[in-house]
Amino acid sequence: MTHQVLARKWRPRDFESLVGQDHVVRALSHALATNRLHHAYLFTGTRGVGKTTIARILAKALNCETGVGPHPCGVCGACTGIDAGRFVDCIELDAASNRGVDEMTQLLENAVYAPTAGRYKVYVIDEVHMLSTHAFNAMLKTLEEPPPHVVFVLATTDPQRVPVTVLSRCLQFNLKNMPPASIAAHLATVLSAEGVDHDSAALDRIARAAAGSMRDALSLLDQAIAFGGGEVREPAVREMLGVVDAAWLVRILDALVAGDGRELIALADEMLSGNAPFERTLADLAAMLQRIALAQIGAIGDADDPATLQRLAAAMAPEDLQVWYQIVIHGARDLPLAPDAHAGFTMVLLRLLAFRPDDGAAAAPATRARAASARPKAAPAERADGSGGGASTGRAAPGPAALRAAIAPCSSAATQPAQTSEPARTGARFDGDWPALAARLQLGGLVQQFMHQSELISADGLRFRVRVPIRPLSEPSTVNRVRAALAAHFGAPVRLEVEVGPVRGATAAAASAREHADRQAQAQAAIEADPFVRALIEDFDGSIVPGSVRPVERRDTTSGDEQ
Ligand SMILES: [Zn+2]
C-alpha cells in the first residue's frame, strides 16, 4: 500500500539516525562497545516508536562482518541481509500473526543449534505477549540456559501480559512516545531530502496527530503528499485531518463571553458555508476550554497563541468554563443524533448561551463579584435580546452547582428517544458487505481512508465493530465523522467500536487490489490463449514481456472484450 512507502524508506538503519530514543541507544551502544551483552532484551512502548527497528539494528551490530560494535557497516552481506529481512540467523516472528503454533515452536526449539551464517542467532519476536503457551515454553527452555550464540529481542505494546518467568530473564527498555517537536523536525528532514515543498505549520499538525508514533507520522505524511497534490501545506493538511481553524474557536468564545447569540448563529452559518467539520469543532472547542482552564490556574504550557489564551482566561469565570466544557463534550457526543450536524452544532452554541450562571441569582457573593468583574460586557438584558428563549432558561437557573445538575438529565433525556425508536427508524439495512459499503459511501479525507482500510469484525444490526491498521484512523474525531456518515446512510443512529490492529484482507482497499489482480490474470490468460498471439510467438520465436499486458477498462460485464 502506498501509505507505507515513506515509513519503510525512512526506517532508521543505524543508531545514529534513530530519533527520540537516546536512553536506549546509549545503553545498547555501551553494551556493544564493551562486549557486555545480555541474552534477552524486552522493548516496550506503543506502536510505531521503533521497537523492531532497534531490534534490527541490534541484530546488525551483532552480526556485521566488520565485527561486533555499535556501528554496523550497513553494506556487508549480514547488514544488507538483515535490512532486507532475509538473513538466515536473524529470525523475525510476529506473534500476532496467523503463523502456526507448531511452526513458531519449532523455530524457537531450533535456538539450540549454532548460527549458520552469522556470529549470533537473533530472535526478534514482535508482540511477544501474543505467543501461544507452547511457544512460550519453547522459548523459556532456551532462556533458562541460554546458549552463548543466542540473543532474544522481544517487543511488546502490552508488557503486563508477558509472563513473569519471561520478564524476569529480560533486560527491559521502555521506549518513549516521541514528542511532536522531534517528529516535526524529522518530517522536515524527510521532505527536504525528498524534494517536497512544505511549511512547518503543516508538519506540526501531522506531528500532533501522530500522537508519539513516528511510523504513523510518516504514514500521515504520505497521505498528506497525495492529498496536497505533491506538496504539504497547512490548509490542505488541516482539511485532511479535519482540524479546525483556531480563529473560529476564538470567535465562538468571544461571542459567548459577550453573550451575543446573534453572533453565534451567524458564526455557525458562516462555518456551514465554509464547510467546517462541526464534530471536530466541538472537540477542539473542548480542548481549548481545557487549555483556558489551565491558564486560569497559571499553567499556559506551549500554547500557539498565549496572549489570546490569557485574554479569554481573564474574561471567563471558572464556574462558567466548567459548565461550558460539559455542554460541549455532551454536545459532541450527541451530534450524530441531531437532524444534521449544522443544526446540532447551532443547538450546542445556544445551549452554551442558555446555561450561563445568572449573576443576579443565588450564587455565592464572592463568585458573583468575580464573575461580574470578569465579564463587564455581559448584561442580562443584552443576552435576552441576543439569544431568544434560551436566555430565560439561563436566568431561571440559580447557580453553577444547580446548573451542572440540570445539564446531565437534560442531555441524557435528549438521547433517550433516539435509542428507543432505533429499530423503527432503520431505513437501509446492512447486508454484511463492509467493503461494498465503503465503496458506496461518497466520502473524502480520513473518513474515506477509514472506510477503505478498515475491516469489519462483527455487525449486529447497526452496531459495528471494526479494526483499522493505523492509529490516526481511530482518533475520536475521525470515528465520529464515520459514525455520522453511517448514520446518514442508514437513516438511523449507529454504534461504532474501533480497535487498532493488523487487518487481514477483508477491506475495501484489499478488495480493489484483488479485483485488479484478477483482471490482470484474466487479461494475461486471454492473451496467451489468443490464436493470433500464439501464432506470432511460434512463427517469430517471440515471448510475452511479463507485466506488459494491461486489462482494458470494463465497459459492461457481459461483453468479454478484454484483451
Ligand atoms: Zn555490516
Coordinates of C-alpha atoms and ligand atoms in Angstrom, one line a residue:
M1 CA 0.0 0.0 0.0
T2 CA 1.3 3.4 -0.9
H3 CA 0.9 4.9 2.5
Q4 CA 3.7 2.8 3.9
V5 CA 6.3 4.0 1.3
L6 CA 7.9 6.7 3.4
A7 CA 7.7 4.8 6.6
R8 CA 9.6 1.9 5.0
K9 CA 12.0 4.1 3.1
W10 CA 12.9 6.2 6.1
R11 CA 13.2 3.4 8.6
P12 CA 16.4 4.2 10.5
R13 CA 19.2 1.7 9.6
D14 CA 21.7 2.7 12.4
F15 CA 21.6 4.0 15.9
E16 CA 22.7 7.5 14.8
S17 CA 19.6 8.1 12.6
L18 CA 17.2 6.9 15.3
V19 CA 15.1 9.7 16.6
G20 CA 14.0 10.2 20.2
Q21 CA 15.2 7.0 22.0
D22 CA 18.6 8.3 23.2
H23 CA 18.4 6.4 26.5
V24 CA 18.1 3.0 24.8
V25 CA 20.7 3.8 22.1
R26 CA 23.2 4.9 24.8
A27 CA 22.7 1.7 26.8
L28 CA 22.9 -0.6 23.8
S29 CA 25.9 1.2 22.3
H30 CA 27.8 0.9 25.5
A31 CA 27.0 -2.8 25.9
L32 CA 28.1 -3.4 22.3
A33 CA 31.3 -1.4 22.7
T34 CA 32.3 -3.1 25.9
N35 CA 31.0 -6.5 24.8
R36 CA 28.7 -6.8 27.8
L37 CA 25.7 -8.2 26.1
H38 CA 22.6 -9.6 27.7
H39 CA 21.0 -12.6 26.1
A40 CA 17.4 -11.3 26.2
Y41 CA 16.1 -7.7 25.7
L42 CA 12.5 -6.6 26.0
F43 CA 11.4 -3.4 24.3
T44 CA 8.1 -2.0 25.4
G45 CA 6.2 1.1 24.1
T46 CA 3.3 2.0 21.9
R47 CA 3.0 1.2 18.2
G48 CA 5.5 2.8 15.8
V49 CA 8.0 4.2 18.3
G50 CA 10.8 2.0 16.9
K51 CA 10.8 -1.3 18.8
T52 CA 11.5 -3.6 15.9
T53 CA 13.7 -1.0 14.2
I54 CA 16.0 -1.0 17.2
A55 CA 15.9 -4.8 17.2
R56 CA 17.1 -5.0 13.6
I57 CA 19.9 -2.5 14.2
L58 CA 21.0 -4.6 17.2
A59 CA 20.9 -7.7 15.1
K60 CA 23.2 -6.0 12.6
A61 CA 25.5 -4.7 15.3
L62 CA 25.9 -8.3 16.5
N63 CA 26.4 -9.9 13.1
C64 CA 28.1 -7.3 11.0
E65 CA 31.1 -8.8 9.1
T66 CA 33.3 -5.9 10.3
G67 CA 32.9 -7.1 13.9
V68 CA 30.6 -6.6 16.9
G69 CA 30.1 -2.9 17.8
P70 CA 27.7 -0.1 17.9
H71 CA 28.3 1.0 14.3
P72 CA 27.4 -1.8 11.9
C73 CA 28.8 -1.1 8.4
G74 CA 25.4 -1.3 6.6
V75 CA 26.9 -2.7 3.4
C76 CA 28.2 -6.2 4.2
G77 CA 26.2 -9.3 3.4
A78 CA 25.0 -9.6 7.0
C79 CA 23.9 -6.0 7.3
T80 CA 22.1 -5.8 3.9
G81 CA 20.5 -9.3 4.6
I82 CA 19.1 -8.2 7.9
D83 CA 17.8 -4.9 6.4
A84 CA 16.1 -6.9 3.7
G85 CA 14.7 -9.4 6.2
R86 CA 16.4 -12.4 4.6
F87 CA 19.4 -13.1 6.9
V88 CA 19.1 -16.7 8.0
D89 CA 20.3 -16.1 11.6
C90 CA 18.0 -13.1 12.2
I91 CA 14.7 -14.8 12.9
E92 CA 11.8 -12.3 12.9
L93 CA 8.5 -13.6 14.3
D94 CA 5.2 -11.6 14.7
A95 CA 3.4 -13.3 17.5
A96 CA 0.2 -11.5 16.5
S97 CA 0.3 -13.1 13.0
N98 CA -1.6 -16.2 12.0
R99 CA 1.6 -18.2 11.8
G100 CA 1.1 -21.8 13.0
V101 CA 1.8 -22.6 16.6
D102 CA 3.9 -25.6 15.6
E103 CA 6.0 -23.6 13.2
M104 CA 6.8 -21.0 15.9
T105 CA 7.5 -23.6 18.5
Q106 CA 9.8 -25.4 16.0
L107 CA 11.7 -22.1 15.2
L108 CA 12.2 -21.5 18.9
E109 CA 13.3 -25.0 19.6
N110 CA 16.0 -24.6 16.9
A111 CA 17.6 -21.9 19.0
V112 CA 20.0 -24.6 20.5
Y113 CA 21.7 -25.1 17.1
A114 CA 24.6 -22.8 16.2
P115 CA 24.1 -20.0 13.7
T116 CA 24.7 -20.9 10.1
A117 CA 26.0 -17.6 8.6
G118 CA 26.5 -15.1 11.5
R119 CA 28.0 -14.8 14.9
Y120 CA 24.7 -14.8 16.8
K121 CA 21.3 -16.2 16.2
V122 CA 19.0 -13.2 16.9
Y123 CA 15.3 -13.9 17.6
V124 CA 13.2 -10.8 17.1
I125 CA 9.7 -11.5 18.4
D126 CA 7.2 -8.7 17.9
E127 CA 4.0 -8.6 20.1
V128 CA 5.6 -11.3 22.2
H129 CA 2.6 -11.2 24.7
M130 CA 0.6 -12.9 21.9
L131 CA 2.7 -16.1 21.8
S132 CA 1.0 -19.3 22.5
T133 CA 1.7 -21.2 25.7
H134 CA 3.6 -23.9 23.7
A135 CA 5.8 -21.3 22.0
F136 CA 6.4 -19.5 25.4
N137 CA 7.6 -22.8 26.9
A138 CA 9.9 -23.5 24.0
M139 CA 11.4 -20.0 24.4
L140 CA 11.7 -20.4 28.2
K141 CA 13.7 -23.5 27.8
T142 CA 16.3 -21.5 25.9
L143 CA 16.0 -18.5 28.2
E144 CA 16.7 -20.6 31.3
E145 CA 20.0 -21.9 29.9
P146 CA 20.9 -19.6 27.1
P147 CA 23.5 -20.9 24.6
P148 CA 26.1 -18.1 24.1
H149 CA 25.2 -17.7 20.4
V150 CA 21.5 -16.7 21.1
V151 CA 20.1 -13.2 21.6
F152 CA 16.4 -12.7 22.1
V153 CA 14.9 -9.3 21.3
L154 CA 11.3 -9.2 22.4
A155 CA 9.0 -6.3 21.7
T156 CA 5.5 -5.7 23.1
T157 CA 2.9 -3.0 23.4
D158 CA 1.5 -4.7 26.4
P159 CA 4.2 -5.8 28.9
Q160 CA 1.5 -6.7 31.5
R161 CA 0.6 -9.7 29.5
V162 CA 4.1 -11.1 29.2
P163 CA 4.6 -14.0 31.7
V164 CA 6.7 -13.0 34.7
T165 CA 9.0 -16.0 34.0
V166 CA 10.0 -14.3 30.8
L167 CA 10.1 -10.8 32.1
S168 CA 12.5 -11.7 34.9
R169 CA 15.0 -13.0 32.4
C170 CA 15.0 -9.9 30.1
L171 CA 16.7 -6.6 30.2
Q172 CA 13.8 -4.2 29.8
F173 CA 13.8 -0.9 28.0
N174 CA 10.7 1.3 27.8
L175 CA 10.7 3.3 24.5
K176 CA 9.2 6.8 24.8
N177 CA 6.5 8.3 22.8
M178 CA 8.2 10.8 20.6
P179 CA 7.4 14.5 21.3
P180 CA 5.7 16.3 18.5
A181 CA 8.7 18.7 18.0
S182 CA 11.1 15.8 17.3
I183 CA 8.6 14.2 14.9
A184 CA 8.1 17.5 13.1
A185 CA 11.8 18.1 12.8
H186 CA 12.3 14.6 11.4
L187 CA 9.4 15.0 8.9
A188 CA 11.1 18.2 7.7
T189 CA 14.3 16.3 7.1
V190 CA 12.5 13.7 5.2
L191 CA 10.6 16.2 3.0
S192 CA 13.7 18.2 2.3
A193 CA 15.6 15.1 1.2
E194 CA 12.6 14.0 -0.9
G195 CA 12.4 17.5 -2.5
V196 CA 8.7 18.0 -1.4
D197 CA 7.6 21.6 -0.7
H198 CA 6.1 22.0 2.8
D199 CA 5.5 24.5 5.6
S200 CA 6.3 23.9 9.2
A201 CA 2.7 24.5 10.4
A202 CA 1.6 21.6 8.3
L203 CA 4.3 19.4 9.8
D204 CA 3.3 20.5 13.4
R205 CA -0.3 19.4 12.7
I206 CA 0.8 16.0 11.4
A207 CA 3.2 15.5 14.3
R208 CA 0.5 16.2 16.8
A209 CA -2.0 13.9 15.1
A210 CA 0.6 11.1 15.1
A211 CA 0.5 11.1 18.9
G212 CA 4.0 10.0 19.5
S213 CA 4.4 7.4 16.7
M214 CA 7.0 8.2 14.0
R215 CA 5.6 5.4 11.8
D216 CA 2.1 6.9 12.0
A217 CA 3.5 10.3 11.3
L218 CA 5.2 9.1 8.1
S219 CA 2.0 7.3 7.1
L220 CA 0.1 10.5 7.5
L221 CA 2.8 12.4 5.7
D222 CA 2.4 10.1 2.7
Q223 CA -1.3 10.7 2.7
A224 CA -0.8 14.4 3.0
I225 CA 1.5 14.4 0.0
A226 CA -1.1 12.6 -2.0
F227 CA -3.9 14.8 -0.7
G228 CA -2.0 18.0 -1.3
G229 CA -1.0 17.1 -4.9
G230 CA 2.7 16.7 -4.2
E231 CA 3.2 19.3 -1.6
V232 CA 2.5 19.6 2.1
R233 CA 0.7 22.8 3.1
E234 CA -1.1 23.7 6.3
P235 CA -4.6 24.3 4.8
A236 CA -4.7 21.0 3.0
V237 CA -3.3 19.1 6.0
R238 CA -5.9 20.8 8.2
E239 CA -8.6 19.7 5.8
M240 CA -7.3 16.2 5.6
L241 CA -7.1 15.8 9.3
G242 CA -10.4 17.6 9.8
V243 CA -8.7 20.2 12.0
V244 CA -10.5 23.4 12.8
D245 CA -9.0 26.9 12.3
A246 CA -8.3 28.2 15.8
A247 CA -9.7 31.6 14.7
W248 CA -13.2 30.1 14.6
L249 CA -12.9 28.9 18.2
V250 CA -11.7 32.2 19.5
R251 CA -14.6 34.0 17.8
I252 CA -17.1 31.5 19.3
L253 CA -15.7 32.0 22.8
D254 CA -15.6 35.8 22.3
A255 CA -19.3 35.8 21.3
L256 CA -20.1 33.5 24.2
V257 CA -18.3 35.8 26.7
A258 CA -20.2 38.8 25.3
G259 CA -23.5 36.8 25.5
D260 CA -24.0 37.6 21.8
G261 CA -26.5 35.0 20.4
R262 CA -26.8 36.6 17.0
E263 CA -23.1 36.5 16.5
L264 CA -23.0 32.8 17.5
I265 CA -25.7 31.9 15.0
A266 CA -24.0 34.0 12.3
L267 CA -20.8 32.1 13.0
A268 CA -22.5 28.7 12.7
D269 CA -23.9 29.8 9.3
E270 CA -20.5 31.1 8.2
M271 CA -18.9 27.8 9.2
L272 CA -21.5 25.9 7.3
S273 CA -20.7 27.7 4.1
G274 CA -17.0 27.4 4.9
N275 CA -17.5 23.6 5.1
A276 CA -16.1 23.4 8.7
P277 CA -16.2 20.0 10.4
F278 CA -18.7 20.6 13.2
E279 CA -17.9 17.4 15.2
R280 CA -14.2 18.3 15.1
T281 CA -15.0 21.9 16.0
L282 CA -16.7 20.8 19.2
A283 CA -13.8 18.5 20.1
D284 CA -11.4 21.3 19.6
L285 CA -13.6 23.7 21.5
A286 CA -13.5 21.4 24.5
A287 CA -9.7 21.2 24.2
M288 CA -9.5 24.9 24.1
L289 CA -11.7 25.3 27.1
Q290 CA -9.4 22.9 28.9
R291 CA -6.4 25.0 28.0
I292 CA -8.2 28.1 29.2
A293 CA -9.0 26.4 32.5
L294 CA -5.3 25.6 32.9
A295 CA -4.4 29.1 32.0
Q296 CA -6.7 30.3 34.8
I297 CA -4.5 28.5 37.3
G298 CA -1.4 29.8 35.7
A299 CA -0.4 26.8 33.5
I300 CA -0.1 28.1 30.0
G301 CA 2.2 25.4 28.5
D302 CA 3.4 25.7 25.0
A303 CA 0.3 27.3 23.6
D304 CA 0.2 28.5 20.0
D305 CA -1.3 31.9 21.0
P306 CA -0.7 32.6 24.7
A307 CA -2.0 36.2 24.6
T308 CA -5.4 35.1 23.4
L309 CA -5.5 32.3 25.9
Q310 CA -4.7 34.8 28.7
R311 CA -7.3 37.2 27.5
L312 CA -10.0 34.5 27.4
A313 CA -8.9 33.1 30.8
A314 CA -9.4 36.6 32.3
A315 CA -12.8 37.0 30.7
M316 CA -14.4 33.8 31.9
A317 CA -15.5 32.8 35.3
P318 CA -14.1 29.3 36.2
E319 CA -17.6 28.1 37.0
D320 CA -18.9 29.1 33.6
L321 CA -16.0 27.4 32.0
Q322 CA -16.7 24.1 33.8
V323 CA -20.3 24.1 32.7
W324 CA -19.4 25.0 29.1
Y325 CA -16.9 22.2 28.9
Q326 CA -19.6 19.7 30.0
I327 CA -22.0 21.1 27.4
V328 CA -19.5 20.9 24.6
I329 CA -18.5 17.3 25.5
H330 CA -22.1 16.2 25.7
G331 CA -22.9 18.1 22.5
A332 CA -20.2 16.4 20.6
R333 CA -21.3 13.0 21.8
D334 CA -25.0 13.7 20.8
L335 CA -24.2 15.4 17.5
P336 CA -24.8 12.2 15.3
L337 CA -28.3 12.2 16.7
A338 CA -29.1 15.7 15.5
P339 CA -31.2 16.1 12.3
D340 CA -28.0 17.4 10.7
A341 CA -24.6 18.5 12.0
H342 CA -25.2 22.2 11.5
A343 CA -28.5 22.1 13.4
G344 CA -26.9 20.1 16.2
F345 CA -23.9 22.5 16.4
T346 CA -26.2 25.5 16.5
M347 CA -28.1 24.0 19.3
V348 CA -25.0 23.3 21.3
L349 CA -24.0 27.0 20.9
L350 CA -27.4 28.1 22.1
R351 CA -27.2 25.7 25.0
L352 CA -23.9 27.2 25.9
L353 CA -25.5 30.6 26.0
A354 CA -28.6 29.4 27.8
F355 CA -26.7 27.7 30.7
R356 CA -24.7 30.7 31.8
P357 CA -24.9 31.0 35.5
D358 CA -27.0 34.1 36.3
D359 CA -25.2 36.9 38.0
G360 CA -28.2 38.2 40.0
A361 CA -29.3 34.8 41.4
A362 CA -28.3 32.7 44.3
A363 CA -24.6 32.3 43.5
A364 CA -22.1 32.9 46.4
P365 CA -21.3 36.6 46.7
A366 CA -17.6 36.1 46.1
T367 CA -18.3 34.2 42.9
R368 CA -20.8 36.7 41.8
A369 CA -18.4 39.6 42.3
R370 CA -15.6 37.8 40.4
A371 CA -17.9 36.7 37.6
A372 CA -19.3 40.2 37.2
S373 CA -16.0 42.0 37.2
A374 CA -14.6 39.5 34.8
R375 CA -17.3 40.0 32.3
P376 CA -18.1 43.7 32.0
K377 CA -19.9 43.3 28.7
A378 CA -22.4 40.6 29.8
A379 CA -25.6 42.3 31.0
P380 CA -28.7 40.0 31.3
A381 CA -30.8 42.3 29.2
E382 CA -28.3 42.2 26.3
R383 CA -28.3 38.4 26.5
A384 CA -32.0 38.0 26.4
D385 CA -32.0 40.2 23.3
G386 CA -29.5 38.1 21.5
S387 CA -30.5 34.6 22.4
G388 CA -34.3 34.4 22.4
G389 CA -35.9 31.8 24.6
G390 CA -32.6 30.3 25.7
A391 CA -31.6 33.2 27.9
S392 CA -34.7 32.9 30.1
T393 CA -33.8 29.3 30.9
G394 CA -30.4 30.6 32.0
R395 CA -31.9 33.2 34.2
A396 CA -34.2 30.7 35.9
A397 CA -31.2 28.6 37.0
P398 CA -29.9 29.6 40.4
G399 CA -26.1 28.9 40.2
P400 CA -23.3 26.8 38.8
A401 CA -24.0 23.7 41.0
A402 CA -27.6 23.5 40.1
L403 CA -26.7 24.1 36.5
R404 CA -24.4 21.2 36.4
A405 CA -27.0 19.0 37.9
A406 CA -29.5 20.3 35.4
I407 CA -27.4 19.6 32.4
A408 CA -26.9 15.9 32.9
P409 CA -30.5 14.9 32.9
C410 CA -31.1 17.3 30.0
S411 CA -28.7 15.7 27.7
S412 CA -29.4 12.1 28.6
A413 CA -33.1 12.9 28.0
A414 CA -32.1 14.0 24.6
T415 CA -30.5 10.7 23.7
Q416 CA -33.3 8.6 25.1
P417 CA -36.0 8.8 22.4
A418 CA -33.5 8.1 19.7
Q419 CA -32.3 4.9 21.3
T420 CA -35.8 3.5 22.0
S421 CA -37.0 4.3 18.5
E422 CA -33.9 2.9 16.8
P423 CA -35.4 -0.2 15.2
A424 CA -38.5 1.7 13.9
R425 CA -36.3 4.3 12.2
T426 CA -34.0 2.0 10.5
G427 CA -34.1 2.8 6.8
A428 CA -31.4 1.0 4.8
R429 CA -30.2 -2.4 6.1
F430 CA -26.6 -3.6 6.4
D431 CA -26.1 -6.6 4.1
G432 CA -22.8 -7.7 5.7
D433 CA -20.6 -6.5 2.9
W434 CA -18.3 -3.8 4.5
P435 CA -16.0 -3.2 1.5
A436 CA -19.1 -2.7 -0.7
L437 CA -20.5 -0.2 1.8
A438 CA -17.2 1.6 1.8
A439 CA -17.4 1.9 -2.0
R440 CA -21.0 3.1 -1.9
L441 CA -20.4 6.0 0.6
Q442 CA -19.1 9.1 -1.1
L443 CA -16.6 10.3 1.3
G444 CA -13.3 12.1 1.4
G445 CA -10.1 12.6 3.5
L446 CA -9.6 10.4 6.6
V447 CA -13.2 9.3 6.6
Q448 CA -12.7 7.7 3.3
Q449 CA -9.3 6.3 4.4
F450 CA -11.1 4.8 7.4
M451 CA -13.8 3.1 5.3
H452 CA -11.3 1.7 2.8
Q453 CA -8.7 0.5 5.2
S454 CA -10.9 -0.8 8.0
E455 CA -12.1 -4.4 8.4
L456 CA -15.4 -5.5 9.9
I457 CA -15.1 -7.7 12.9
S458 CA -18.7 -8.0 13.8
A459 CA -22.0 -6.4 13.0
D460 CA -25.2 -6.7 15.0
G461 CA -28.0 -4.6 13.4
L462 CA -26.4 -1.2 13.3
R463 CA -23.7 -2.0 15.8
F464 CA -20.4 -2.3 14.1
R465 CA -17.0 -3.4 15.4
V466 CA -14.2 -2.7 13.0
R467 CA -10.4 -2.8 13.0
V468 CA -8.1 -0.2 11.5
P469 CA -4.4 -0.7 10.6
I470 CA -3.1 2.6 11.9
R471 CA -4.0 4.6 15.0
P472 CA -4.7 8.0 13.4
L473 CA -7.8 6.4 11.9
S474 CA -9.1 5.5 15.3
E475 CA -9.0 9.1 16.6
P476 CA -12.3 10.1 18.1
S477 CA -12.7 13.0 15.6
T478 CA -12.4 10.6 12.6
V479 CA -14.6 7.9 14.2
N480 CA -17.3 10.5 15.0
R481 CA -17.3 11.6 11.3
V482 CA -17.5 8.0 10.1
R483 CA -20.3 7.3 12.6
A484 CA -22.2 10.4 11.3
A485 CA -21.7 9.3 7.7
L486 CA -23.0 5.8 8.5
A487 CA -25.9 7.2 10.4
A488 CA -26.8 9.4 7.5
H489 CA -26.6 6.4 5.1
F490 CA -28.7 4.1 7.3
G491 CA -31.1 6.9 8.4
A492 CA -30.6 5.8 12.0
P493 CA -28.1 6.1 14.8
V494 CA -25.3 3.6 14.6
R495 CA -22.8 2.3 17.1
L496 CA -19.3 2.0 16.0
E497 CA -16.5 0.5 18.0
V498 CA -13.0 0.8 16.6
E499 CA -9.8 -1.1 17.5
V500 CA -6.3 -0.8 16.1
G501 CA -4.5 -3.9 14.8
P502 CA -3.4 -5.7 11.7
V503 CA -6.2 -6.1 9.2
R504 CA -6.3 -9.5 7.4
G505 CA -7.6 -8.5 4.0
A506 CA -11.4 -8.0 4.1
T507 CA -11.0 -4.3 3.4
A508 CA -12.2 -2.3 0.5
A509 CA -8.6 -1.4 -0.3
A510 CA -7.6 -5.1 -0.4
A511 CA -10.8 -5.9 -2.4
S512 CA -9.9 -3.4 -5.1
A513 CA -6.3 -4.7 -5.2
R514 CA -7.6 -8.2 -5.6
E515 CA -10.0 -7.2 -8.3
H516 CA -7.2 -5.5 -10.2
A517 CA -5.0 -8.7 -9.8
D518 CA -7.9 -10.9 -11.1
R519 CA -8.5 -8.8 -14.1
Q520 CA -4.7 -8.7 -14.8
A521 CA -4.6 -12.6 -14.6
Q522 CA -7.7 -12.9 -16.9
A523 CA -6.1 -10.5 -19.4
Q524 CA -2.8 -12.4 -19.3
A525 CA -4.6 -15.7 -19.9
A526 CA -6.7 -14.3 -22.7
I527 CA -3.6 -13.0 -24.4
E528 CA -1.8 -16.3 -24.0
A529 CA -4.8 -18.3 -25.4
D530 CA -5.3 -16.0 -28.3
P531 CA -4.6 -17.9 -31.6
F532 CA -3.1 -14.9 -33.3
V533 CA -0.8 -14.2 -30.5
R534 CA 0.2 -17.9 -30.3
A535 CA 1.0 -17.9 -34.0
L536 CA 3.1 -14.8 -33.6
I537 CA 5.0 -16.4 -30.7
E538 CA 5.6 -19.7 -32.7
D539 CA 6.4 -18.1 -36.0
F540 CA 8.8 -15.4 -34.7
D541 CA 10.1 -17.3 -31.6
G542 CA 8.6 -14.5 -29.5
S543 CA 7.5 -14.2 -25.9
I544 CA 5.1 -12.0 -24.0
V545 CA 7.0 -9.4 -22.0
P546 CA 6.0 -10.0 -18.3
G547 CA 3.9 -7.1 -17.0
S548 CA 3.2 -5.7 -20.4
V549 CA -0.4 -6.9 -20.6
R550 CA -2.9 -4.4 -19.3
P551 CA -6.6 -5.2 -19.0
V552 CA -8.8 -2.6 -20.7
E553 CA -11.4 -0.8 -18.6
R554 CA -14.5 -3.0 -18.4
R555 CA -17.4 -1.4 -20.3
D556 CA -20.1 -3.9 -19.3
T557 CA -20.0 -7.2 -17.6
T558 CA -21.0 -9.5 -20.4
S559 CA -19.1 -8.2 -23.4
G560 CA -15.9 -10.1 -22.6
D561 CA -13.9 -7.7 -24.7
E562 CA -10.8 -7.8 -22.6
Q563 CA -7.6 -8.2 -24.4
Ligands
ZN1 ZN 28.0 -4.9 8.2

